[in-house]
CSV table of C-alpha atoms in Angstrom, one decimal:
chain,number,residue,atom,x,y,z
A,1,MET,CA,-25.7,-3.9,-8.3
A,2,PHE,CA,-25.9,-1.7,-5.2
A,3,THR,CA,-26.1,2.0,-4.4
A,4,GLY,CA,-23.9,2.4,-1.4
A,5,LEU,CA,-26.8,3.4,0.9
A,6,ILE,CA,-26.7,1.2,3.9
A,7,GLU,CA,-30.1,-0.3,4.9
A,8,THR,CA,-29.2,-1.7,8.3
A,9,LEU,CA,-26.3,-2.8,10.5
A,10,GLY,CA,-26.0,-6.5,11.0
A,11,THR,CA,-24.1,-8.5,13.6
A,12,VAL,CA,-21.9,-11.5,12.8
A,13,THR,CA,-23.1,-14.5,14.9
A,14,ALA,CA,-20.9,-17.2,13.5
A,15,VAL,CA,-17.7,-17.6,11.4
A,16,GLN,CA,-17.3,-21.2,10.3
A,17,PRO,CA,-14.1,-22.2,8.5
A,18,LEU,CA,-14.5,-24.0,5.2
A,19,GLY,CA,-11.9,-25.8,3.1
A,20,ASP,CA,-11.3,-22.8,0.9
A,21,GLY,CA,-13.0,-20.0,2.8
A,22,VAL,CA,-15.5,-19.3,5.6
A,23,ARG,CA,-19.2,-19.3,6.1
A,24,LEU,CA,-20.6,-16.2,7.8
A,25,ASN,CA,-23.9,-16.0,9.7
A,26,VAL,CA,-25.2,-12.5,10.1
A,27,ARG,CA,-28.2,-11.4,12.2
A,28,ALA,CA,-30.2,-8.8,10.3
A,29,PRO,CA,-34.0,-9.3,10.7
A,30,GLU,CA,-34.8,-5.8,9.2
A,31,ILE,CA,-33.9,-6.9,5.7
A,32,LEU,CA,-34.9,-10.5,5.6
A,33,GLY,CA,-38.6,-10.2,5.1
A,34,ASP,CA,-38.5,-10.8,1.4
A,35,VAL,CA,-35.1,-12.5,1.1
A,36,GLN,CA,-34.8,-15.5,-1.3
A,37,HIS,CA,-32.2,-18.2,-1.7
A,38,GLY,CA,-29.5,-16.8,-4.0
A,39,ASP,CA,-30.1,-13.2,-3.4
A,40,SER,CA,-27.1,-10.8,-3.2
A,41,ILE,CA,-26.4,-8.8,-0.1
A,42,ALA,CA,-23.4,-6.5,0.2
A,43,VAL,CA,-21.6,-7.1,3.5
A,44,ASN,CA,-19.1,-4.2,4.2
A,45,GLY,CA,-19.2,-3.6,0.5
A,46,VAL,CA,-18.5,-7.2,-0.6
A,47,CYS,CA,-21.3,-8.8,-2.7
A,48,LEU,CA,-22.2,-12.1,-1.1
A,49,THR,CA,-24.8,-14.7,-2.0
A,50,VAL,CA,-27.4,-15.9,0.5
A,51,ILE,CA,-27.2,-19.7,0.8
A,52,ALA,CA,-29.5,-20.1,3.9
A,53,PHE,CA,-31.7,-17.9,6.0
A,54,ASP,CA,-34.5,-17.7,8.5
A,55,ALA,CA,-36.5,-14.7,9.9
A,56,ALA,CA,-33.5,-13.3,11.8
A,57,GLU,CA,-30.3,-14.5,10.2
A,58,PHE,CA,-28.7,-15.3,6.8
A,59,SER,CA,-25.6,-17.3,5.8
A,60,ALA,CA,-23.2,-16.6,3.1
A,61,ASP,CA,-19.9,-18.2,2.0
A,62,VAL,CA,-16.8,-16.2,1.4
A,63,MET,CA,-14.1,-17.8,-0.7
A,64,GLN,CA,-10.4,-17.5,0.1
A,65,GLN,CA,-9.6,-15.0,-2.7
A,66,THR,CA,-12.3,-12.6,-1.3
A,67,LEU,CA,-10.8,-13.0,2.2
A,68,GLU,CA,-7.4,-12.1,0.8
A,69,MET,CA,-8.7,-9.1,-1.1
A,70,SER,CA,-10.9,-7.6,1.6
A,71,SER,CA,-11.2,-6.9,5.3
A,72,LEU,CA,-13.7,-9.7,5.7
A,73,SER,CA,-10.7,-11.9,6.8
A,74,GLU,CA,-10.8,-9.8,10.1
A,75,ILE,CA,-14.4,-10.2,10.9
A,76,ALA,CA,-15.2,-12.1,14.1
A,77,VAL,CA,-18.3,-13.1,16.1
A,78,GLY,CA,-19.9,-9.8,17.4
A,79,SER,CA,-18.6,-7.6,14.5
A,80,ARG,CA,-21.0,-5.1,13.2
A,81,VAL,CA,-21.3,-4.9,9.4
A,82,ASN,CA,-22.9,-2.6,6.9
A,83,LEU,CA,-25.6,-4.4,4.9
A,84,GLU,CA,-27.4,-3.5,1.6
A,85,ARG,CA,-29.6,-5.6,-0.5
A,86,ALA,CA,-29.3,-5.5,-4.3
A,87,ALA,CA,-30.9,-2.4,-5.9
A,88,GLN,CA,-34.3,-2.7,-7.5
A,89,ILE,CA,-35.1,-1.4,-10.9
A,90,GLY,CA,-37.2,1.7,-10.6
A,91,SER,CA,-35.9,2.7,-7.2
A,92,ARG,CA,-34.0,6.0,-6.6
A,93,LEU,CA,-30.3,5.9,-7.0
A,94,GLY,CA,-29.4,8.0,-3.9
A,95,GLY,CA,-25.7,7.0,-3.8
A,96,HIS,CA,-23.8,5.9,-6.9
A,97,ILE,CA,-23.5,2.6,-8.9
A,98,VAL,CA,-21.7,0.1,-6.7
A,99,GLN,CA,-20.8,-3.5,-7.8
A,100,GLY,CA,-19.8,-5.0,-4.6
A,101,HIS,CA,-16.3,-5.8,-5.9
A,102,VAL,CA,-13.4,-4.7,-3.7
A,103,ASP,CA,-10.5,-3.0,-5.5
A,104,ALA,CA,-8.2,-2.7,-2.5
A,105,THR,CA,-8.2,-2.1,1.2
A,106,ALA,CA,-7.3,1.2,3.0
A,107,THR,CA,-6.2,2.0,6.5
A,108,VAL,CA,-7.7,4.7,8.8
A,109,THR,CA,-4.8,7.1,9.7
A,110,GLU,CA,-6.7,10.0,11.2
A,111,VAL,CA,-10.1,10.6,12.9
A,112,ARG,CA,-10.9,14.3,13.4
A,113,PRO,CA,-14.1,15.1,15.2
A,114,GLY,CA,-15.9,18.3,14.4
A,115,ASP,CA,-18.9,20.2,15.8
A,116,LYS,CA,-21.4,18.5,13.5
A,117,TRP,CA,-19.4,16.1,11.5
A,118,GLN,CA,-16.3,13.9,11.5
A,119,VAL,CA,-13.4,13.7,9.1
A,120,LEU,CA,-11.7,10.4,8.4
A,121,ARG,CA,-8.4,10.1,6.5
A,122,PHE,CA,-7.5,6.8,4.8
A,123,GLU,CA,-4.1,5.7,3.4
A,124,LEU,CA,-4.5,3.7,0.2
A,125,PRO,CA,-2.3,1.8,-2.3
A,126,ARG,CA,-0.7,4.1,-4.9
A,127,SER,CA,-2.0,1.8,-7.6
A,128,VAL,CA,-5.6,2.8,-6.8
A,129,ALA,CA,-5.0,6.5,-6.1
A,130,PRO,CA,-5.3,7.7,-9.7
A,131,LEU,CA,-8.9,6.5,-9.8
A,132,LEU,CA,-9.9,9.0,-7.1
A,133,VAL,CA,-10.8,12.6,-7.8
A,134,ASP,CA,-11.7,15.5,-5.5
A,135,LYS,CA,-15.5,15.6,-4.9
A,136,GLY,CA,-15.8,12.2,-6.6
A,137,SER,CA,-17.5,9.1,-5.3
A,138,ILE,CA,-15.8,6.3,-3.3
A,139,THR,CA,-17.3,3.3,-1.6
A,140,VAL,CA,-15.8,2.6,1.9
A,141,ASP,CA,-17.0,-0.6,3.5
A,142,GLY,CA,-20.1,-0.5,1.3
A,143,VAL,CA,-20.9,3.2,2.1
A,144,SER,CA,-21.2,5.6,-0.8
A,145,LEU,CA,-19.2,8.7,0.2
A,146,THR,CA,-17.9,11.9,-1.4
A,147,ILE,CA,-14.1,12.5,-1.3
A,148,SER,CA,-13.6,15.8,0.5
A,149,ASN,CA,-9.8,16.0,0.2
A,150,LEU,CA,-7.0,13.9,-1.3
A,151,ALA,CA,-3.2,13.9,-1.5
A,152,PRO,CA,-1.4,15.4,-4.4
A,153,ALA,CA,-0.1,13.0,-7.1
A,154,ALA,CA,3.5,13.3,-5.9
A,155,ALA,CA,2.7,12.7,-2.3
A,156,ALA,CA,3.8,9.5,-0.4
A,157,PRO,CA,1.9,7.8,1.0
A,158,GLN,CA,-1.3,8.5,-0.9
A,159,TRP,CA,-4.4,9.3,1.2
A,160,PHE,CA,-8.0,10.7,0.9
A,161,GLU,CA,-10.5,12.1,3.3
A,162,VAL,CA,-14.2,12.0,3.7
A,163,SER,CA,-16.4,14.3,5.9
A,164,LEU,CA,-19.2,12.4,7.6
A,165,ILE,CA,-22.5,13.8,8.9
A,166,PRO,CA,-24.1,12.5,12.1
A,167,GLU,CA,-26.6,10.4,10.2
A,168,THR,CA,-23.9,8.5,8.4
A,169,LEU,CA,-21.9,8.0,11.6
A,170,SER,CA,-24.9,6.5,13.4
A,171,ALA,CA,-26.4,4.5,10.6
A,172,THR,CA,-23.2,2.8,9.5
A,173,THR,CA,-19.9,1.5,10.9
A,174,MET,CA,-18.2,4.7,10.0
A,175,GLY,CA,-19.0,5.9,13.5
A,176,ASP,CA,-17.0,3.0,15.0
A,177,MET,CA,-13.8,3.7,12.9
A,178,ALA,CA,-10.5,4.1,14.8
A,179,VAL,CA,-6.9,4.7,13.6
A,180,GLY,CA,-5.5,1.4,12.3
A,181,ASP,CA,-8.8,0.0,11.1
A,182,ARG,CA,-8.8,-1.6,7.6
A,183,VAL,CA,-11.6,-0.9,5.2
A,184,ASN,CA,-12.8,-2.2,1.8
A,185,LEU,CA,-12.6,0.3,-1.1
A,186,GLU,CA,-14.4,0.2,-4.4
A,187,THR,CA,-13.6,3.0,-6.8
A,188,ASP,CA,-16.0,4.6,-9.2
A,189,MET,CA,-16.8,2.3,-12.1
A,190,VAL,CA,-16.5,5.0,-14.7
A,191,ALA,CA,-13.0,5.8,-13.5
A,192,ARG,CA,-12.0,2.2,-13.8
A,193,HIS,CA,-13.2,1.9,-17.4
A,194,VAL,CA,-11.5,5.1,-18.4
A,195,ALA,CA,-8.2,3.9,-16.9
A,196,ARG,CA,-8.6,0.5,-18.7
A,197,LEU,CA,-9.1,2.3,-22.0
A,198,ALA,CA,-6.1,4.4,-21.4
A,199,GLU,CA,-4.0,1.3,-21.0
A,200,PHE,CA,-4.8,0.6,-24.6
A,201,GLY,CA,-3.7,4.1,-25.7
A,202,MET,CA,-7.2,5.3,-26.5
A,203,PRO,CA,-7.9,9.0,-26.0
A,204,LEU,CA,-11.2,9.7,-24.2
A,205,GLY,CA,-13.1,10.9,-27.3
A,206,GLY,CA,-11.9,7.9,-29.4
A,207,ALA,CA,-12.7,5.6,-26.5
A,208,LEU,CA,-16.3,6.8,-26.4
A,209,ALA,CA,-16.7,6.4,-30.1
A,210,ALA,CA,-15.2,2.9,-29.9
A,211,VAL,CA,-17.8,1.9,-27.3
A,212,SER,CA,-20.6,3.3,-29.5
A,213,THR,CA,-19.3,1.6,-32.6
A,214,ALA,CA,-18.7,-1.7,-30.9
A,215,THR,CA,-22.2,-1.9,-29.6
A,216,HIS,CA,-23.8,-0.8,-32.9
A,217,PRO,CA,-21.5,-2.2,-35.7
A,218,THR,CA,-22.5,-2.2,-39.3
A,219,ALA,CA,-23.7,-5.7,-40.4
A,220,GLY,CA,-20.9,-7.8,-41.7
A,221,GLN,CA,-18.2,-5.3,-40.7
A,222,GLN,CA,-15.7,-5.3,-37.8
A,223,PRO,CA,-16.2,-2.5,-35.3
A,224,THR,CA,-13.9,0.5,-36.1
A,225,LEU,CA,-12.9,3.6,-34.2
A,226,THR,CA,-14.9,6.5,-35.4
A,227,GLN,CA,-14.5,10.2,-34.6
A,228,HIS,CA,-17.3,12.7,-35.1
A,229,ALA,CA,-17.1,16.4,-35.4
A,230,PRO,CA,-18.7,18.2,-32.4
A,231,THR,CA,-21.9,20.2,-32.9
A,232,ALA,CA,-21.9,23.8,-31.9
A,233,GLN,CA,-23.6,22.9,-28.6
A,234,GLN,CA,-21.1,20.2,-27.9
A,235,ALA,CA,-18.2,22.5,-28.7
A,236,THR,CA,-19.6,25.0,-26.2
A,237,THR,CA,-20.2,22.4,-23.4
A,238,GLY,CA,-17.2,20.2,-24.2
A,239,LEU,CA,-19.4,17.1,-24.4
A,240,HIS,CA,-18.8,15.0,-27.4
A,241,VAL,CA,-21.2,12.2,-28.2
A,242,ASN,CA,-22.3,10.1,-31.1
A,243,PRO,CA,-24.5,12.4,-33.3
A,244,ALA,CA,-26.9,9.5,-33.8
A,245,GLN,CA,-27.7,9.7,-30.1
A,246,ASN,CA,-28.5,13.4,-30.2
A,247,GLY,CA,-32.0,14.1,-29.0
A,248,ALA,CA,-32.4,10.6,-27.4
A,249,GLU,CA,-33.3,10.4,-23.8
A,250,ALA,CA,-30.4,9.5,-21.4
């Protein structure tokens, strides 16, 4: 699990073809002080496993399916990549929950410089567009970003924009982006779960009750879909939860 806050920029030093993928060598001494064999490192938003390392570089294998699903197939010796180690329990979650699983790739279609920021527009597959919301979170090449603008549902092609401050531009590969570049996208995990529940015809309130009942079923009984009447506070805020959880810490 990651946060989308890039720790350092690495440089690809080798791309070795394998029978069913490639092996990447990445130079990143800043994050290798406590690395262990088998650790997870997100490379441009793709969760990879460390198979070898020294004080300056680490190696990770990328299988063919991952190459086909992501922009890692375009990486070459000398490419700069965004790197983040797996999040630690107890550390601050400054970005949002990122799994390191790419949903799709998008293409840069506009780069608009501003006085103190830069706006990037990306074209994305229509199948992924419903998972994006205005001011929601999106992971672009491993970077947790806020969507500043997006296309109406009827628009074709579908697109979204992010507004980047100088810190993000200098600390990540976002500052290197040009029209035509392909990037990895990971949508918000909550949006993906809601979309999946909708495929089964579950309304949101019923879906939340189903999750609660499925995780705490009555002994000897199959989980059932349970609806609970909202409390006065819930009716005011619009937030409906399992009454058994009222008063519990989040």
